[in-house]
Coordinates of C-alpha atoms in Angstrom, one line a residue:
X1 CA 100.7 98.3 115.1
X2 CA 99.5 97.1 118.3
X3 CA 95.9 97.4 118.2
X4 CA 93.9 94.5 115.5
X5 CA 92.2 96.4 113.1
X6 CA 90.3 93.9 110.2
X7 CA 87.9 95.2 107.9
X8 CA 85.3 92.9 106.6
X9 CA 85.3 90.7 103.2
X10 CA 81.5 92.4 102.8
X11 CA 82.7 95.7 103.2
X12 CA 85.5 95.3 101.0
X13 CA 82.8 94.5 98.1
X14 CA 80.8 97.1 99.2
X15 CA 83.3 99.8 98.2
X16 CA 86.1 98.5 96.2
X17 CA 88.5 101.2 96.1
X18 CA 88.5 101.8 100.2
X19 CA 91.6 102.6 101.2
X20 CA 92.0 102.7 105.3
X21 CA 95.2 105.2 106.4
X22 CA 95.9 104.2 110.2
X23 CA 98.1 106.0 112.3
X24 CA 98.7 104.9 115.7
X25 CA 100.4 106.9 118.3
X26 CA 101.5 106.2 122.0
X27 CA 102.8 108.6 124.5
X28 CA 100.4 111.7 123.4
X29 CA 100.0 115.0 125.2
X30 CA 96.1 116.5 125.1
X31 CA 94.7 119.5 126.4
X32 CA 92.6 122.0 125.7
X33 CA 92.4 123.6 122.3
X34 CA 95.7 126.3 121.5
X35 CA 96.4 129.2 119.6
X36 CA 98.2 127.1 117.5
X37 CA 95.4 124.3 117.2
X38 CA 92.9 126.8 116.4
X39 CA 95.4 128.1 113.6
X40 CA 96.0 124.7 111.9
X41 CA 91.9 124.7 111.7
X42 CA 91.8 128.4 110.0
X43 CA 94.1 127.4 107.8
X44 CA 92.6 123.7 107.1
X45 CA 89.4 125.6 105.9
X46 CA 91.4 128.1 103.4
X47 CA 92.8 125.3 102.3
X48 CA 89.5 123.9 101.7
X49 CA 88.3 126.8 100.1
X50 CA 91.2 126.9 97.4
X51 CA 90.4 122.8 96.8
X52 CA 87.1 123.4 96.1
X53 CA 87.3 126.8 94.1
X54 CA 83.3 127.6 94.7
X55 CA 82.3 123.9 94.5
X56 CA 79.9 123.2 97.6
X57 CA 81.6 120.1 99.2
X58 CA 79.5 117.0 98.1
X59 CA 80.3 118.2 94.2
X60 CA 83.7 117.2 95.5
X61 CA 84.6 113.7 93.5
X62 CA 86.1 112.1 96.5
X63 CA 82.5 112.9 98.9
X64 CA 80.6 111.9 95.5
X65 CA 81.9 108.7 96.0
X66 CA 81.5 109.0 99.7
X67 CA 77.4 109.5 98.9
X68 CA 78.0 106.4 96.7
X69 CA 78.4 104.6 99.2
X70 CA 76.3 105.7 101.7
X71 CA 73.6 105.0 99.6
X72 CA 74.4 101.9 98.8
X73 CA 74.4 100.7 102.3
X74 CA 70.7 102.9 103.2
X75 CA 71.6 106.2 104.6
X76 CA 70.6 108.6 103.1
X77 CA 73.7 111.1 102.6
X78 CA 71.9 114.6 102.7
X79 CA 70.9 113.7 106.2
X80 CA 73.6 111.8 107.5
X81 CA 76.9 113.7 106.4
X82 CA 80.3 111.8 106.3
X83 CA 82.4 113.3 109.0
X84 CA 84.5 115.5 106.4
X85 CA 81.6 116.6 104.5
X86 CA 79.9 117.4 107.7
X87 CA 83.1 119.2 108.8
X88 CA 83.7 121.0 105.2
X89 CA 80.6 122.6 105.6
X90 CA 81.1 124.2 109.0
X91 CA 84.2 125.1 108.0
X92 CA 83.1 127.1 105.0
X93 CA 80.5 128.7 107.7
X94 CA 81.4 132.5 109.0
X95 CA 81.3 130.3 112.7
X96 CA 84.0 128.3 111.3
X97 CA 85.4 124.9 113.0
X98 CA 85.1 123.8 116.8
X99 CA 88.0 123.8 118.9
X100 CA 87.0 120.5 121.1
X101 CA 90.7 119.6 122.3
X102 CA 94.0 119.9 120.9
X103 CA 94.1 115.9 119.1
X104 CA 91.0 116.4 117.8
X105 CA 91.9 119.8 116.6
X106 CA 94.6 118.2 114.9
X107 CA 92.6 115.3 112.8
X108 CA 90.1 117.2 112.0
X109 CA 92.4 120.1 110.4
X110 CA 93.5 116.8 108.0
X111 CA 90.4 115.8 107.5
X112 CA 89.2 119.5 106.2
X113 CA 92.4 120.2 104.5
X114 CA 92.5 117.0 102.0
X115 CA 88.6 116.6 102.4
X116 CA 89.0 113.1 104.0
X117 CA 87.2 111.4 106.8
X118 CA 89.4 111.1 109.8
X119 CA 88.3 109.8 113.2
X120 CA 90.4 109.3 116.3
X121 CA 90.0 106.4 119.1
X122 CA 91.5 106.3 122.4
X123 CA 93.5 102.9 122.1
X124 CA 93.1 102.3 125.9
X125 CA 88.5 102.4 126.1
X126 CA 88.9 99.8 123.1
X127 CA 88.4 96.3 123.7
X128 CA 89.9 93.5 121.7
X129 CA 90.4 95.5 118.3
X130 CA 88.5 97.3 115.9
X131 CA 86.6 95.9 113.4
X132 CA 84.5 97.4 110.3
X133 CA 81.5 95.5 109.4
X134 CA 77.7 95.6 108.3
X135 CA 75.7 95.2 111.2
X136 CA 73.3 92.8 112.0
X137 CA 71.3 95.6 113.7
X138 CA 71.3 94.1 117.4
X139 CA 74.2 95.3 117.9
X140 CA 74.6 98.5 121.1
X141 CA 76.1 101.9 120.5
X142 CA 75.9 103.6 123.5
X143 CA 75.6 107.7 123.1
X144 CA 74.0 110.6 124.5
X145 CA 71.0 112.4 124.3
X146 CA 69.8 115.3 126.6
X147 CA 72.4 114.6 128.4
X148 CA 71.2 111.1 129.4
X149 CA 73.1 108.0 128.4
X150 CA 71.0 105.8 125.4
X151 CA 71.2 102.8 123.8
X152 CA 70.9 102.4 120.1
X153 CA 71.1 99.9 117.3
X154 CA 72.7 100.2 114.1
X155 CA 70.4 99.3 111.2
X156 CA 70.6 96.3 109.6
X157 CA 73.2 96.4 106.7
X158 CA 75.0 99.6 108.2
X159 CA 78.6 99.9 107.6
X160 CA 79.9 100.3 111.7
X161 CA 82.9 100.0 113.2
X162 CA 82.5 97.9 116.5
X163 CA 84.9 96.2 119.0
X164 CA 83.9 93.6 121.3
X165 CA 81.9 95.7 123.5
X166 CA 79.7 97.0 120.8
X167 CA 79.6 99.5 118.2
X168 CA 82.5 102.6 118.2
X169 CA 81.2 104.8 115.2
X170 CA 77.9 104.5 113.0
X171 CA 77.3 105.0 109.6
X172 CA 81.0 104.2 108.9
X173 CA 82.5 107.7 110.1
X174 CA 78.9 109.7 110.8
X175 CA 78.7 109.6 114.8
X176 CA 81.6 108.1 116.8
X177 CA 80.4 107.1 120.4
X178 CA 81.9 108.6 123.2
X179 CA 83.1 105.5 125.1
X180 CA 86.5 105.5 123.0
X181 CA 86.4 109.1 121.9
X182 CA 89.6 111.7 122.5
X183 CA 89.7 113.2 125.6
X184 CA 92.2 115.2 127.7
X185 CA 93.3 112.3 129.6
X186 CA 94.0 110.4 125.9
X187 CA 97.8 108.7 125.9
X188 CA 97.4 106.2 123.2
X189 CA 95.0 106.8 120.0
X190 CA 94.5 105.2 116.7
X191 CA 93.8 107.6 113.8
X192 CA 92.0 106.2 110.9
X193 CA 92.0 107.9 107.6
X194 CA 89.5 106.6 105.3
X195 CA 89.4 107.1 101.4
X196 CA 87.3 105.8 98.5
X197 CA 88.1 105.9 94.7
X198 CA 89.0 108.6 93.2
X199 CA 91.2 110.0 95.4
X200 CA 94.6 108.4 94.9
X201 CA 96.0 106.3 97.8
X202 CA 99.0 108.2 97.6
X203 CA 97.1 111.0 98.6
X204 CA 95.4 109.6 101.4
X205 CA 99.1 108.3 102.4
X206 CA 100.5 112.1 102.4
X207 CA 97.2 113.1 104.6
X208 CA 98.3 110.3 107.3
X209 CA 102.0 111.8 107.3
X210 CA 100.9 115.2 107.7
X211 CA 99.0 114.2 110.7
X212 CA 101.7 111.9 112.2
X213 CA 103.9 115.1 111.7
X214 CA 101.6 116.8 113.3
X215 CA 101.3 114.6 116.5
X216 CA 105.0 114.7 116.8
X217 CA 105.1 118.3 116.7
X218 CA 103.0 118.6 119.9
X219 CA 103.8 115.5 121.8
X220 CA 107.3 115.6 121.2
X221 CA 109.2 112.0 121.7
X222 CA 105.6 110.0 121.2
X223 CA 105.5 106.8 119.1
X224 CA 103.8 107.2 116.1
X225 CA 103.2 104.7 113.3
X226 CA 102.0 104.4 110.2
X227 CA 100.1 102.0 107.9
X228 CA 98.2 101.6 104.3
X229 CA 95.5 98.9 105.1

């Protein structure tokens, strides 16, 4: 890996079993959304369906635990989703996935498929490393709202990913920030795969590969590496 990516001794007690999957990949080719994108989500979400047999998606053990946690750190989890429960549930919808561009297309049919949060950063808009910590709440994340830029804090206590500039993602994997987002012009991205107990670390291993096959399928010849952290 080229990009530092440390995750704090107090989230680590937090959530015991976390197990962070990080794939990192240079020389990508994004676009807009494909046929063949598209596909990969229609058949993440039937693959969904079979996994959960007629479970809703938070009765799923592994989003259980996800609810766990988010609980423990004061979110409340029916209001603020993790990203792959948020994601099951559209998928499960008759409007099915979004098709946003093709990289994202591509974590996010992982994420559905094995019912994993997955986020993706573009390498280059990050500064100094990634690092997940609780927040001391003064910390910026800058967003959007009505279509203006804002300026919000974390709470204090809230499991964030930040880098030196501020905070990337809140909530852990609930809202990513759009200064180090995906977007067509992405070359280098980290893809971080995030799994609590139960779900085997094997299993969250096998997710990571799938995706890094993935991202070699459609950016042919790009560098691609992966790690258990």
């Amino acid at each position: 890996m080229t990009l530092s990516l440390t995750v704090s001794d107090e989230v680590r007690a937090l959530a015991p079993g976390f197990t962070p999957v990080v794939v990192e990949a240079h020389g990508l080719v994004n676009g807009p959304s494909t046929e063949a994108s598209a596909a990969l989500l229609d058949d993440a979400a039937r693959r969904l369906a079979v996994r959960l047999d007629g479970r809703a998606p938070h009765e799923d053990p592994h989003m259980a635990a996800w609810r766990e946690v988010y609980t423990a750190f004061g979110s409340k989890p029916s209001r603020t989703r993790n990203s792959a429960e948020a994601l099951a549930k559209r998928a499960l919808t008759e409007a099915g996935l979004p098709r946003i561009n093709l990289l994202v297309d591509l974590y996010n049919a992982i994420s559905v498929a094995h019912l994993i949060p997955v986020g993706g950063e573009d390498i280059d808009h990050i500064q100094g490393g990634m690092r997940l910590v609780r927040a001391t709440g003064d910390e910026d994340f800058v967003t959007v709202a009505g279509g203006e830029e804002v300026v919000e804090h974390p709470d204090a206590g809230e499991v964030v990913w930040r880098d030196d500039t501020g905070v990337t993602c809140r909530r852990w994997n609930w809202r990513q920030g759009p200064r180090t987002r995906l977007t067509e012009k992405t070359v280098s991205g980290i893809f971080l795969l995030e799994s609590l107990s139960p779900m085997p670390a094997a299993e969250a291993e096998a997710a990571g590969a799938e995706l890094a096959e993935l991202l070699e399928k459609f950016s042919p010849g790009a560098r691609i590496a992966l790690t258990v952290r």
